[in-house]
Structures are given as structure tokens and as C-alpha cells.
mmCIF file of C-alpha atoms and ligand atoms in Angstrom:
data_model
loop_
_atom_site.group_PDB
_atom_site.id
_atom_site.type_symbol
_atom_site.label_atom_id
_atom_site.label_comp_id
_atom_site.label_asym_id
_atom_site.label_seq_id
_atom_site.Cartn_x
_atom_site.Cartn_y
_atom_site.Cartn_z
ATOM 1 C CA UNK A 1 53.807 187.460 -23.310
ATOM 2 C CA UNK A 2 57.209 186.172 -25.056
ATOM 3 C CA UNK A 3 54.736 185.314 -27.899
ATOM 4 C CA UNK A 4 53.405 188.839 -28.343
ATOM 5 C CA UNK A 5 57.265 190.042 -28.376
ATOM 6 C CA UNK A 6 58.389 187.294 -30.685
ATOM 7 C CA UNK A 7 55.922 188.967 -33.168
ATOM 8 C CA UNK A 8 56.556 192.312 -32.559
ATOM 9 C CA UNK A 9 60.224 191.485 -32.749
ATOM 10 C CA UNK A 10 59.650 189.736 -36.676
ATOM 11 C CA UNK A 11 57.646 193.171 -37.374
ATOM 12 C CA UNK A 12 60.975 194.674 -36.509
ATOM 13 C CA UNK A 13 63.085 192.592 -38.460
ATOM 14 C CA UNK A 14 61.065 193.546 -41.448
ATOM 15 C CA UNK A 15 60.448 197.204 -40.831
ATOM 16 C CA UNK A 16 64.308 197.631 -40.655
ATOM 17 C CA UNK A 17 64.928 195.467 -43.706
ATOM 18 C CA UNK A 18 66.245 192.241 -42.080
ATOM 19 C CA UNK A 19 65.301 188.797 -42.285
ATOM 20 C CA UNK A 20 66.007 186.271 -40.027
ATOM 21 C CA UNK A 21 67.194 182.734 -41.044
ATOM 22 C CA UNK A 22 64.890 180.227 -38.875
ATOM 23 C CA UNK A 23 61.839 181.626 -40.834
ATOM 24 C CA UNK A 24 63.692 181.242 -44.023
ATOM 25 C CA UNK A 25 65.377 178.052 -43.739
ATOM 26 C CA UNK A 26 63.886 175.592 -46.682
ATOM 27 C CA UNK A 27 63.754 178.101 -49.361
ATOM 28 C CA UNK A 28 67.790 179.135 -48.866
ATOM 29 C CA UNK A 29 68.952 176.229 -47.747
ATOM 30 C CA UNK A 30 66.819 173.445 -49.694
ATOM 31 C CA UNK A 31 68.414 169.627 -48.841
ATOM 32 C CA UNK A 32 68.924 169.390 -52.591
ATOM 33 C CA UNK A 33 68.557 172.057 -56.002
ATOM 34 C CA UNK A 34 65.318 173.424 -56.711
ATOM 35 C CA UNK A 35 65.818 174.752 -59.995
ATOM 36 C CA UNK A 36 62.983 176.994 -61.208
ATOM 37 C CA UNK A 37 63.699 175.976 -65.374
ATOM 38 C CA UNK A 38 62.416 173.017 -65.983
ATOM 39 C CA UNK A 39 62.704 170.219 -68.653
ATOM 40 C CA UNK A 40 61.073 171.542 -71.963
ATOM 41 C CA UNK A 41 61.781 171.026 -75.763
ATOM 42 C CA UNK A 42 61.352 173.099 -78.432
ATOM 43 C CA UNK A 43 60.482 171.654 -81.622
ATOM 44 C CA UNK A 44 62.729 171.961 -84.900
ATOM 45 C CA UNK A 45 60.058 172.567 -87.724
ATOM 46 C CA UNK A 46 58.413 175.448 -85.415
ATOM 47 C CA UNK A 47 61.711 177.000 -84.642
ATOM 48 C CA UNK A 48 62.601 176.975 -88.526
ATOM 49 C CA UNK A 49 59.018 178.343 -89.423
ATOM 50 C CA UNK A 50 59.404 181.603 -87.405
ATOM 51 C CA UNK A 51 63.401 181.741 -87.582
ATOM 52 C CA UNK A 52 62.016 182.360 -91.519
ATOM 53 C CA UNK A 53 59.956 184.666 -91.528
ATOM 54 C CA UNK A 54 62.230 186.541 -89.203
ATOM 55 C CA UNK A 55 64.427 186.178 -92.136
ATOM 56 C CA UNK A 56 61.826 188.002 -93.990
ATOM 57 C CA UNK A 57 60.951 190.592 -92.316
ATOM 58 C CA UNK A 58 64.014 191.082 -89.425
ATOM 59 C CA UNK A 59 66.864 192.995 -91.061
ATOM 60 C CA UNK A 60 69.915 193.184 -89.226
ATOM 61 C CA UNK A 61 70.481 197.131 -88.141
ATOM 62 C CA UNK A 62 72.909 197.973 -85.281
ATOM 63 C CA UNK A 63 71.768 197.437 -81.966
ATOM 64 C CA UNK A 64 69.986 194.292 -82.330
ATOM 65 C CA UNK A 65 73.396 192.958 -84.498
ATOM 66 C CA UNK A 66 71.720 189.248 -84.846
ATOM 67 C CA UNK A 67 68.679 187.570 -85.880
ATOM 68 C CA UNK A 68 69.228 185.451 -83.093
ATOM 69 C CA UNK A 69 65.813 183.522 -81.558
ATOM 70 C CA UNK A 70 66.416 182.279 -77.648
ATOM 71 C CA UNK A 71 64.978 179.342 -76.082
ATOM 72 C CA UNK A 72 62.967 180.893 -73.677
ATOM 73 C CA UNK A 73 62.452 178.324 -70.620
ATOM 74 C CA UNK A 74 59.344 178.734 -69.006
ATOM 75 C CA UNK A 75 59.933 178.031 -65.440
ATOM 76 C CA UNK A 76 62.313 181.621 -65.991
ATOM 77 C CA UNK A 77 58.916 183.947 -65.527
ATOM 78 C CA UNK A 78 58.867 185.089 -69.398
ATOM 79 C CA UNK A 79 63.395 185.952 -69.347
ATOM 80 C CA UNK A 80 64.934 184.627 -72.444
ATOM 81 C CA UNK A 81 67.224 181.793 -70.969
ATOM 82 C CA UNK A 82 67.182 178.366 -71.431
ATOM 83 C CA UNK A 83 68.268 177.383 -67.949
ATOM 84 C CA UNK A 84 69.483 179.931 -64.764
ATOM 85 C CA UNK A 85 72.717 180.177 -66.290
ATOM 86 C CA UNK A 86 72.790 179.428 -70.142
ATOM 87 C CA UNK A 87 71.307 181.309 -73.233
ATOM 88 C CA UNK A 88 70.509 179.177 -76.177
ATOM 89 C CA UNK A 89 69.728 180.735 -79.478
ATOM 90 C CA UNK A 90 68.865 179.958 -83.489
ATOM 91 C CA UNK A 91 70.299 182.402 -85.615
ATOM 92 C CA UNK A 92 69.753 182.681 -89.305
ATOM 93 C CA UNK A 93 71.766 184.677 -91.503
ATOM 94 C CA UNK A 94 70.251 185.158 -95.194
ATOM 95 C CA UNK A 95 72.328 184.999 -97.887
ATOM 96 C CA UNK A 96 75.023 188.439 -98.655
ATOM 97 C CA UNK A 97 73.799 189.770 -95.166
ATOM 98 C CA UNK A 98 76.674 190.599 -92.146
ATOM 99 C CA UNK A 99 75.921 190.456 -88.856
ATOM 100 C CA UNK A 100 78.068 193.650 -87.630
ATOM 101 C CA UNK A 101 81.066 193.476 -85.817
ATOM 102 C CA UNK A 102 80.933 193.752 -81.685
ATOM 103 C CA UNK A 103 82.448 192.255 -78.690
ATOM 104 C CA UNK A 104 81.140 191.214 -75.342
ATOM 105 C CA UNK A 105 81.814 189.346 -71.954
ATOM 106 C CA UNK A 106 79.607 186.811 -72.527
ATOM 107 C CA UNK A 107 81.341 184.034 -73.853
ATOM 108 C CA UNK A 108 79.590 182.215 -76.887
ATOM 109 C CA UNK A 109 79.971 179.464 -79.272
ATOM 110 C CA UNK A 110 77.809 178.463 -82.437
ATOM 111 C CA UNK A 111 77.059 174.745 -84.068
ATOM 112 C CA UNK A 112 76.297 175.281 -87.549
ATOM 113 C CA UNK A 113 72.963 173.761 -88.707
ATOM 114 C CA UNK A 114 74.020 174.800 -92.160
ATOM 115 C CA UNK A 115 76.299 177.126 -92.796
ATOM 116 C CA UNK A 116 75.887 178.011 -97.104
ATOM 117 C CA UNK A 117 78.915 179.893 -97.816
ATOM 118 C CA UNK A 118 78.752 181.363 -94.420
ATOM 119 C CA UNK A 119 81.713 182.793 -92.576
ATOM 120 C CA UNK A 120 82.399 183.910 -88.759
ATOM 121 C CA UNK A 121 85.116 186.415 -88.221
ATOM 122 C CA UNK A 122 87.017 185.877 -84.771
ATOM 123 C CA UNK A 123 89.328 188.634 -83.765
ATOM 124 C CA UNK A 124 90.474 188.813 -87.256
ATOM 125 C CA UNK A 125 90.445 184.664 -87.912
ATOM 126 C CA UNK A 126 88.146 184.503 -90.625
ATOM 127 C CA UNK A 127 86.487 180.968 -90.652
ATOM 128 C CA UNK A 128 84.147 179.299 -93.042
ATOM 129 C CA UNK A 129 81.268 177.431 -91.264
ATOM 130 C CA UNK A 130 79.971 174.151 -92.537
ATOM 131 C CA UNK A 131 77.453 171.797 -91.427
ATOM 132 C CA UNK A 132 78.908 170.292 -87.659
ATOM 133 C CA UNK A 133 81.259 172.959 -87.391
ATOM 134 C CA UNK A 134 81.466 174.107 -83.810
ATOM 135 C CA UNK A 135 82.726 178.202 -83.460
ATOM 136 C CA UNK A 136 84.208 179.066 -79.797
ATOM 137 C CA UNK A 137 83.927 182.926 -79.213
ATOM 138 C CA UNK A 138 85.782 183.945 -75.819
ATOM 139 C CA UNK A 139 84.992 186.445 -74.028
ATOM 140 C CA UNK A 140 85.709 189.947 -75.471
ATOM 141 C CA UNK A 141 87.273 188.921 -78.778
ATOM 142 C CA UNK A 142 85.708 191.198 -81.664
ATOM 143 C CA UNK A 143 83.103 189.380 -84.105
ATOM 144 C CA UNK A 144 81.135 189.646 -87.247
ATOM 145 C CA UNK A 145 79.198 186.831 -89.298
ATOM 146 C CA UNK A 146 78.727 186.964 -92.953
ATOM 147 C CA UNK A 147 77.454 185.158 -95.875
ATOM 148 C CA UNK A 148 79.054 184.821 -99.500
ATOM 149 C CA UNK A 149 76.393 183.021 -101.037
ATOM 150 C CA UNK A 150 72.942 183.366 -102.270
ATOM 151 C CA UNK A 151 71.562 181.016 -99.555
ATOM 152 C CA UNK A 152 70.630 181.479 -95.594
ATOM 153 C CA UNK A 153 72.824 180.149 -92.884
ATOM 154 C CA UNK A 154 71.406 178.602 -90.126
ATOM 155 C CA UNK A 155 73.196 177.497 -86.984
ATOM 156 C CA UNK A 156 72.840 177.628 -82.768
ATOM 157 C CA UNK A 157 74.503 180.040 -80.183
ATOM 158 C CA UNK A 158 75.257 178.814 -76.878
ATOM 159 C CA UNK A 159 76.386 182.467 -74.327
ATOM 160 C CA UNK A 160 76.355 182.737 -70.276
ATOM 161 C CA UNK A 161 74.523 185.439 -70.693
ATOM 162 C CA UNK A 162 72.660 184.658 -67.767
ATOM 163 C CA UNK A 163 75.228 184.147 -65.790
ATOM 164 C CA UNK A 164 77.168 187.153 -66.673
ATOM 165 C CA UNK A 165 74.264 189.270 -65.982
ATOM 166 C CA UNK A 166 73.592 187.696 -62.868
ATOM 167 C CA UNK A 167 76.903 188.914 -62.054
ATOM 168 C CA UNK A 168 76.716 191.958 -63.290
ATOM 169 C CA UNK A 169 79.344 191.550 -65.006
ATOM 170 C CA UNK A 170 77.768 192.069 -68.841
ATOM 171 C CA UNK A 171 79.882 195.005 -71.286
ATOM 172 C CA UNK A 172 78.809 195.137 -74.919
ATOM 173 C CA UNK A 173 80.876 197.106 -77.552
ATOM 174 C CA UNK A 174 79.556 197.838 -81.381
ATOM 175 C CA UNK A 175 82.724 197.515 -83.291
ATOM 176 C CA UNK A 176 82.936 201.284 -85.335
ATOM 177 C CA UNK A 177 83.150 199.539 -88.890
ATOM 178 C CA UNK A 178 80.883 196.346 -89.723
ATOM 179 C CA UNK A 179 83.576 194.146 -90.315
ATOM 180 C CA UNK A 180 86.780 193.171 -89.148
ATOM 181 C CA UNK A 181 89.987 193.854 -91.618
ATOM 182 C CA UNK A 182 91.394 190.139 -92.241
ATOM 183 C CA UNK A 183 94.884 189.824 -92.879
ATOM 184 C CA UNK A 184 95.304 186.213 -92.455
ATOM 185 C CA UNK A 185 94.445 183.556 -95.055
ATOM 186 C CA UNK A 186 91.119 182.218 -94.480
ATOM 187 C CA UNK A 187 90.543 179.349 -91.917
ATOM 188 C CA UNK A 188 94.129 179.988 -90.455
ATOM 189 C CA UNK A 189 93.526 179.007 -86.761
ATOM 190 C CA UNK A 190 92.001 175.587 -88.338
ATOM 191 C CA UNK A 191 95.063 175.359 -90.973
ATOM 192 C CA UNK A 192 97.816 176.219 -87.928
ATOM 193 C CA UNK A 193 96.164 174.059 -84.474
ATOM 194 C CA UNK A 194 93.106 172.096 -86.354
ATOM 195 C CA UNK A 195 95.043 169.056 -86.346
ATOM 196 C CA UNK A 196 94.571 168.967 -81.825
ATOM 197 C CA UNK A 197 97.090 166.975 -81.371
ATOM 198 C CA UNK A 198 100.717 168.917 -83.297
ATOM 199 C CA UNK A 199 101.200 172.263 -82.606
ATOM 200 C CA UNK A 200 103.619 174.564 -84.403
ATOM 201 C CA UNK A 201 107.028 173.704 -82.927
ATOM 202 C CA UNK A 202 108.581 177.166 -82.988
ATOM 203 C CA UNK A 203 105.168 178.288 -80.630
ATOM 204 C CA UNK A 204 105.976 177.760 -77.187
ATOM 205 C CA UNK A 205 103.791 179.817 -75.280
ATOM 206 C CA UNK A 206 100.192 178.769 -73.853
ATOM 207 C CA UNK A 207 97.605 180.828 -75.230
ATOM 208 C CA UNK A 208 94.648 181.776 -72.634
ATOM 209 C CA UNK A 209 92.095 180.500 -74.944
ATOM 210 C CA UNK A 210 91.767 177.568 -77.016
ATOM 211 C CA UNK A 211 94.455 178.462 -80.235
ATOM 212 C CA UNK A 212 91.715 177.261 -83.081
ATOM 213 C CA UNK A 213 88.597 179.004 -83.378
ATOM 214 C CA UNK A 214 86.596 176.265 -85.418
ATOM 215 C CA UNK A 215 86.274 172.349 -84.289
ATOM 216 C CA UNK A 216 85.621 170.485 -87.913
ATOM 217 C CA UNK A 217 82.770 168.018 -88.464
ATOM 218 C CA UNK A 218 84.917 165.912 -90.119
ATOM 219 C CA UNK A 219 87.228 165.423 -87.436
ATOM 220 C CA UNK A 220 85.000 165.450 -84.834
ATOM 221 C CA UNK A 221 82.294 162.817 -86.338
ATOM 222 C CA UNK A 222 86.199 160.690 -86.918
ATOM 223 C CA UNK A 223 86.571 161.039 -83.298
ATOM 224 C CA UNK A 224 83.165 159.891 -82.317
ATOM 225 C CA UNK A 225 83.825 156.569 -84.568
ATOM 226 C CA UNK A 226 86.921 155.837 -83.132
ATOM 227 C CA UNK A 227 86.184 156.086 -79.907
ATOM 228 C CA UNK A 228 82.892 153.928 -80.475
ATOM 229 C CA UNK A 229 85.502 151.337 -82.487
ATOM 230 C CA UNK A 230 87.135 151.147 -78.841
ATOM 231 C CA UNK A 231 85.110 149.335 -77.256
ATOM 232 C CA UNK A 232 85.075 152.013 -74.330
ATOM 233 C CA UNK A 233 81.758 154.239 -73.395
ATOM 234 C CA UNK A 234 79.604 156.002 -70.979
ATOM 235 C CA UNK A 235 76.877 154.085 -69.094
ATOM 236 C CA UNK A 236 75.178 157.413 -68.704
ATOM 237 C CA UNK A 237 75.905 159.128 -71.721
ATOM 238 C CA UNK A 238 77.274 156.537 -74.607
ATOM 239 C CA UNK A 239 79.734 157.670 -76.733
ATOM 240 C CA UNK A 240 80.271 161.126 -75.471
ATOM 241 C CA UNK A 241 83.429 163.431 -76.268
ATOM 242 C CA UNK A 242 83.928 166.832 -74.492
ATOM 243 C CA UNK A 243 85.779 169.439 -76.753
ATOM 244 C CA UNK A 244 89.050 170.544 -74.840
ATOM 245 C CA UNK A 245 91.116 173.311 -75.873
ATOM 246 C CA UNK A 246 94.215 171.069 -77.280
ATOM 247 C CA UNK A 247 96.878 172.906 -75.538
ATOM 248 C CA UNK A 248 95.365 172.890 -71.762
ATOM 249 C CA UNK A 249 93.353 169.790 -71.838
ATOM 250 C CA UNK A 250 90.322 171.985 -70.292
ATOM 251 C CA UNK A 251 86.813 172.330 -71.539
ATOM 252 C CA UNK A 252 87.006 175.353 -74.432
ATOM 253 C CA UNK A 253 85.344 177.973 -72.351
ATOM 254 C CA UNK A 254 85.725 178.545 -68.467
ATOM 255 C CA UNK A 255 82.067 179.256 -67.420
ATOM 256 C CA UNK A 256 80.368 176.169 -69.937
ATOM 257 C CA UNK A 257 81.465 173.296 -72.048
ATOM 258 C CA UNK A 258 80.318 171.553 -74.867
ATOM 259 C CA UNK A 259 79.488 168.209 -75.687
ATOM 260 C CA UNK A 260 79.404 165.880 -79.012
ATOM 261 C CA UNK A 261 77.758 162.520 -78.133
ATOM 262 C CA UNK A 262 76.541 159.721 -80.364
ATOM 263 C CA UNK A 263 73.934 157.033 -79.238
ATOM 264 C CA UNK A 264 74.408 154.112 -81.037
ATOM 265 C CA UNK A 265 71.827 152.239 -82.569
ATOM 266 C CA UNK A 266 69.323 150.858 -79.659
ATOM 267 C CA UNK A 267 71.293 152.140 -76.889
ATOM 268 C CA UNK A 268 69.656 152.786 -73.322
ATOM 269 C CA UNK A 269 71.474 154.686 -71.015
ATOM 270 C CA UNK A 270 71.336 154.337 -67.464
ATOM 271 C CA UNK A 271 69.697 157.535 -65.472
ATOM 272 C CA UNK A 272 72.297 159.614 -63.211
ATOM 273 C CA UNK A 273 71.350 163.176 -61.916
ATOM 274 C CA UNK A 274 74.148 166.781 -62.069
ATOM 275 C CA UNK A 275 74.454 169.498 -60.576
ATOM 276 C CA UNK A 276 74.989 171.201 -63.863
ATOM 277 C CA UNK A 277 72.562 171.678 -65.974
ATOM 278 C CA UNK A 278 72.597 171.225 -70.168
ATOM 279 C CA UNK A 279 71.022 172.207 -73.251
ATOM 280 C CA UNK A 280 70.841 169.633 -75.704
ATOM 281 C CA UNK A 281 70.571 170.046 -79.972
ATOM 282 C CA UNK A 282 69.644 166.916 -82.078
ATOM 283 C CA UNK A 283 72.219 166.970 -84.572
ATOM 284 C CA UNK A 284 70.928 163.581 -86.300
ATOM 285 C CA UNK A 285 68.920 160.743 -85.783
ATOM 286 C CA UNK A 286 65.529 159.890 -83.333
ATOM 287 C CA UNK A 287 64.833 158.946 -80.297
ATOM 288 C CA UNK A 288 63.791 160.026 -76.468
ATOM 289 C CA UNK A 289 65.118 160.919 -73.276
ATOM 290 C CA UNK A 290 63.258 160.718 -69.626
ATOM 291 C CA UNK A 291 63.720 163.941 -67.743
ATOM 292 C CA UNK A 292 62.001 163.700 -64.119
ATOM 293 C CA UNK A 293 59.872 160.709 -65.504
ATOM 294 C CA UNK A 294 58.998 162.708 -68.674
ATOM 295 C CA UNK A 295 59.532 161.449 -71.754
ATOM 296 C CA UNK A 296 60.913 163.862 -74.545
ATOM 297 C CA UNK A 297 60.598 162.324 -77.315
ATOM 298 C CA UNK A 298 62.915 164.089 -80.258
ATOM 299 C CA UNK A 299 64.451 164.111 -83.639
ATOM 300 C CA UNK A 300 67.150 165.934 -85.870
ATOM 301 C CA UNK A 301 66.895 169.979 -85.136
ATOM 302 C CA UNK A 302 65.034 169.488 -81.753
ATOM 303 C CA UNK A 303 66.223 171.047 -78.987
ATOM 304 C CA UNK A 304 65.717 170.719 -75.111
ATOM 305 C CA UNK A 305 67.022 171.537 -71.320
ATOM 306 C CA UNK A 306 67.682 169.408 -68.562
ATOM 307 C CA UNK A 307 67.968 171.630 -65.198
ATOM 308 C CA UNK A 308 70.040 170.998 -62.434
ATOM 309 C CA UNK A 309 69.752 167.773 -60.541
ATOM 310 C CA UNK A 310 67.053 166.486 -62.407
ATOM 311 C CA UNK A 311 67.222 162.578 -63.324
ATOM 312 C CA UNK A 312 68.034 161.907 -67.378
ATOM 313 C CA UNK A 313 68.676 158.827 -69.481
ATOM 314 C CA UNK A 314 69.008 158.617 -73.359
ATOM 315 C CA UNK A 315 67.078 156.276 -75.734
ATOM 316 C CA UNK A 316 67.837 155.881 -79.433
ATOM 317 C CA UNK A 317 64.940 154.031 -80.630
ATOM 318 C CA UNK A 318 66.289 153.744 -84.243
ATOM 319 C CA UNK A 319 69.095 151.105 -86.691
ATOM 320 C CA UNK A 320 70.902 154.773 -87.109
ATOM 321 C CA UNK A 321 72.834 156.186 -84.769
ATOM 322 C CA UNK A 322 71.875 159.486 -82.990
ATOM 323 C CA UNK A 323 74.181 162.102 -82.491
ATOM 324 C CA UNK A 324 73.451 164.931 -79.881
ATOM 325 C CA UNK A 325 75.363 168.455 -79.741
ATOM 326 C CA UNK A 326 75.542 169.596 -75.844
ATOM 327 C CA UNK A 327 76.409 172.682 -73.493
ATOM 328 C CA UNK A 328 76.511 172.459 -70.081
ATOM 329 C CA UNK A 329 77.901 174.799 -67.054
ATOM 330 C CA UNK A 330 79.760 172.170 -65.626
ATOM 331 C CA UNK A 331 82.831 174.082 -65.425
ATOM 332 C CA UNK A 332 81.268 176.711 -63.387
ATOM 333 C CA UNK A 333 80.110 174.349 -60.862
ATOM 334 C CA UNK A 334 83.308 172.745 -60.505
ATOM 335 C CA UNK A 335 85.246 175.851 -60.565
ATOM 336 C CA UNK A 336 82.825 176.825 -57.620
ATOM 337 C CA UNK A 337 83.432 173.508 -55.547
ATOM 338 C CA UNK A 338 79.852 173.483 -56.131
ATOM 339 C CA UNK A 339 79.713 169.842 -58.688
ATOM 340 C CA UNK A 340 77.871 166.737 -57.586
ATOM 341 C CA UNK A 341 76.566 163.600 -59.144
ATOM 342 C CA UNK A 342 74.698 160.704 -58.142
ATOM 343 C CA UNK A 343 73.317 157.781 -60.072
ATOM 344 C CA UNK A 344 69.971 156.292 -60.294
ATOM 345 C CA UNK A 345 70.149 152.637 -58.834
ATOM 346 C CA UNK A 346 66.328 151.954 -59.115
ATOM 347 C CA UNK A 347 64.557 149.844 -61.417
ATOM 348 C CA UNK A 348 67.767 148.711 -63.466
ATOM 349 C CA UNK A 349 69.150 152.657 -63.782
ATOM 350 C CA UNK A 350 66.043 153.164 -65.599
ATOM 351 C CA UNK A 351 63.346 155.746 -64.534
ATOM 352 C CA UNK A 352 59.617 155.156 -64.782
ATOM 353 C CA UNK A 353 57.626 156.887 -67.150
ATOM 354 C CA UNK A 354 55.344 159.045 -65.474
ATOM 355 C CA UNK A 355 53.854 161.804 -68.113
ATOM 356 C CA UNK A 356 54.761 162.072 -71.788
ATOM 357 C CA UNK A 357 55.961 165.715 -73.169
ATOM 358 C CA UNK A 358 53.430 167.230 -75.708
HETATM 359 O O1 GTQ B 401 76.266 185.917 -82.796
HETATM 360 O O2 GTQ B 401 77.294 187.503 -81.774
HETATM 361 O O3 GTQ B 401 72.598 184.432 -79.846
HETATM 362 O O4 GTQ B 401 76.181 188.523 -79.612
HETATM 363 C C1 GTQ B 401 73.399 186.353 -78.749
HETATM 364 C C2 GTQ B 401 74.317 187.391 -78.698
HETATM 365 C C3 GTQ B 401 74.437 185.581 -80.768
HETATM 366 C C4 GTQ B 401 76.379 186.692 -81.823
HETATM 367 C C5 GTQ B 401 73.473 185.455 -79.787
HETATM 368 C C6 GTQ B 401 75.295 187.521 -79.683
HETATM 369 C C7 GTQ B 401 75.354 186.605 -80.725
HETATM 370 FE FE1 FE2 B 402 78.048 188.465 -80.221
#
């Protein structure tokens, strides 16, 4: 009797679009994240090979605006996103071609692979991009990428695209002209606040967004040495610096930040799990990681993904040292009250090998 009601009374439910919780429980309310993306790498030598012949045969005409090839995760069901929340991308650029001017809300930033006479323009900051170089783009600022030499530019995009769509939140503009007048000498957010650590006296306001546009190589890879030369470094990530905006002291873009990190020679990190999740780029050097008991093994131009809450420890297996280029959504997480960690205790903080990445 109460049976034959109980069922009639789910039919009901669903007839008049409702769902009730008790027959929904583990899928909403797992004990800990499920993420659907799951660890992959994509392979530098393919992602050059068809980035191009793009470059041969892709020309860049208003509406697509970039030659811009995402990491497209498969655990996503075919969507072009490297995890739930960020969009990864290798854009080329061929030599005396511009990218058109637009703006979006996505926020975005680029770490030049090589960047050949190549310039980014960044609400009229005109910036010349060399090898290391890492670009921050906030949201809505006006943008247009060019080259002033015979050769291609290469480099990576990190957006929250996915997240701003899944917020609805997206708005794309085309700019009316291609480029952006410039009426500031060029590199002048890098000549005026490159320094990080003296500002402009007379300046005494706090800018929303980071005051530089472009992080150097030089001073960033000078940065990575000296903190190694201190003696001081992450069990679970080694020699890892997060870029701040100078002025604030907070990661350079609300909704992700990114990450330079060297492994030194050898090094074994010990395995911790996030609830963030993070797209790496092999900026130099060999080695592996172990994702969920996978191994990845990877060298310079690689890239790969490690989803939320999934266990991850970093091997150089070289005499050189390794240097890895990061995003990660931390921010949003913690932002959201939403950030955990836990470390692995097992086996010495070192995960067992179960399957090896092909
Ligand atoms: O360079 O402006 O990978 O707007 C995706 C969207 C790059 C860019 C991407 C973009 C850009
Ligand atoms: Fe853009």
C-alpha cells in the first residue's frame, strides 16, 4: 500500500519537474570532489605540429581574432576546457600578422614560448613579449597582439572562460579599429612598476588591477634563484613563487593565479591533494609527476591538468633544474570559502605507481 504511493508519489515529483533529495543524495552531495576532467597531458612536438600548419592555413579574420588552440580535457564530453573552470590555449602569431583589437570578461594571461619581435597591446600599454614573459589581461581591458618581425610568436593563454560562462556572465566586444592608438613609450607599465618592490612616489592611489602588465623573465628566473639560495622551500611544490600584484600583495587576477616553480635537480616532492585545480606548462627541463597513481612523464613545452582533489607530487629526474609555469583557480575557491588541502602521509608522502600515461 504505502509502497504503491511512495511510487506514485516519485512519478509526481517528476511529472511536475521536482526532484527530491534522498534519491539524489551521492551525486550532489559526494563526501569528497568528483571532478569529471581528469589528469591528461598534451604533448609539445604535437601541439607545435598542428599549431603550424594552423599558421599556414588559419588567417586571422574578425570573429575568430586568434589562432588560439585549447587544451581540450577529455573527461569535459568534447568542450574546449582544460579543467571545469580554466581554458588553456597555444597561440601562434606569424610574423607582421595582428591579432585585432577586442575586450572581454574573461580574464586572461599569456607565457610567452617565444615571443620574435612580438608585442601585446593592453589598454593602450604596448609591451614587447620575450621568452618567460608572463602578460596579465584583466577583465575588460581592450587588446590586440602583433608581430614586428619576420618570425612567428608562440606563447600560452590561460582565461576563466569556463567559469565565466558557467556564470553566464561572458560579454565579448570587437574593438572598431584593429589596433589600439599608443601614446605611451613602449613597455611603460614595466619601465614605471616593473621593479615590484618601488613604486612612483607621487602615485598614491591603489589601482584595482595589478599596475604592470608584463612580469620579466629576467626578474622572475632572479627570484626563483634567490629564493632557492635561501635555503627555504615547499615540501609539496619546491621552489615555488606565486606572482602577486605588487601593490595588494594578492594573486594578479581574482578568479585564478599563476605559478613559477623550479624543481631542483633530483628533487621529490611529497604528494598533497587541493581543492583547486591547475594547469601546468614545462617551461624547461625533464621529469614526471604522479597524478592519481599515474605517472606523467614530461619535458620542456609539455603541458598537463591536475583536477580538483586529485593526489600530485613532482619528480625532476635530471642534473638541470626544471622549471614549471602554473595556473590554478585557487583564488576562486578561497574567495568562495570553498579551499581545502590535505597531505598524503602514506608510503613516505609518496604515491604508488599504479598505470603509466601514454
Ligand atoms: O589572445 O585575446 O586563447 O581572447 C582565447 C581568447 C586568447 C586573446 C585565447 C582570447 C585570446
Ligand atoms: Fe582576448
Amino acid at each position: 500500500m504505502k509502497d504503491d504511493r511512495i511510487e506514485q508519489l516519485l512519478q509526481n515529483f517528476n511529472e511536475a519537474n521536482l526532484q527530491p533529495l534522498w534519491t539524489l543524495e551521492s551525486d550532489i552531495m559526494p563526501h569528497k570532489p568528483n571532478p569529471k576532467s581528469i589528469p591528461f597531458l598534451w604533448k609539445w612536438e604535437k601541439l607545435y605540429e598542428l599549431a603550424e600548419e594552423a599558421g599556414e592555413l588559419i588567417t586571422l579574420e574578425r570573429g575568430g581574432d586568434r589562432r588560439a588552440i585549447a587544451l581540450a580535457n577529455p573527461g569535459l564530453g568534447g568542450m574546449p576546457f582544460a579543467t571545469e573552470t580554466l581554458w588553456m590555449a597555444v597561440q601562434w602569431l606569424n610574423g607582421k600578422e595582428v591579432a585585432p583589437a577586442h575586450r572581454h570578461t574573461p580574464q586572461a594571461i599569456r607565457f610567452i614560448v617565444d615571443g620574435a619581435g612580438s608585442y601585446s597591446t593592453v589598454e593602450g600599454d604596448k609591451v614587447y613579449l620575450e621568452r618567460g614573459d608572463l602578460v596579465l589581461n584583466p577583465p575588460l581591458l581592450w587588446h590586440d597582439h602583433g608581430s614586428e618581425s619576420e618570425e612567428r610568436a608562440i606563447w600560452i593563454d590561460g582565461l576563466d572562460i569556463p567559469l565565466t560562462k558557467y556564470l553566464n556572465a561572458n560579454f565579448f566586444e570587437p574593438m572598431h579599429k584593429d589596433t589600439q592608438e599608443v601614446n605611451t613609450i613602449k613597455n611603460y607599465s614595466i619601465l614605471k612598476y616593473g621593479s615590484g618592490t618601488l613604486k612612483p612616489a607621487w602615485e598614491r592611489e591603489k589601482p584595482v588591477y595589478p599596475p604592470m602588465s608584463t612580469f620579466k623573465w629576467v626578474k622572475t628566473e632572479q627570484a626563483l634563484l634567490d629564493l632557492a639560495k635561501s635555503g627555504a622551500a615547499c615540501p609539496h611544490d619546491d621552489i615555488a613563487m606565486e606572482y602577486i600584484n605588487p601593490l595588494t600583495g594578492n594573486p594578479v587576477m581574482k578568479t585564478f593565479s599563476c605559478w613559477i616553480q623550479m624543481l631542483r635537480p633530483n628533487v621529490h616532492t611529497q604528494a598533497h591533494r587541493e581543492v583547486c585545480s591547475t594547469v601546468y606548462f614545462v617551461f624547461e627541463g625533464s621529469g614526471y609527476s604522479v597524478i592519481d597513481g599515474i605517472r606523467f612523464d614530461w619535458k620542456q613545452g609539455d603541458l598537463f591538468v591536475v583536477p580538483n582533489w586529485k593526489l600530485h607530487e613532482h619528480i625532476n629526474t635530471s642534473n638541470e633544474r626544471a622549471i614549471l609555469f602554473s595556473i590554478n583557480d585557487r583564488p576562486t575557491m578561497e574567495l568562495l570559502d570553498k579551499y581545502r588541502a590535505e597531505k598524503y602521509e602514506e608510503n613516505g608522502g609518496h604515491q604508488i605507481v599504479t598505470s603509466v600515461f601514454e
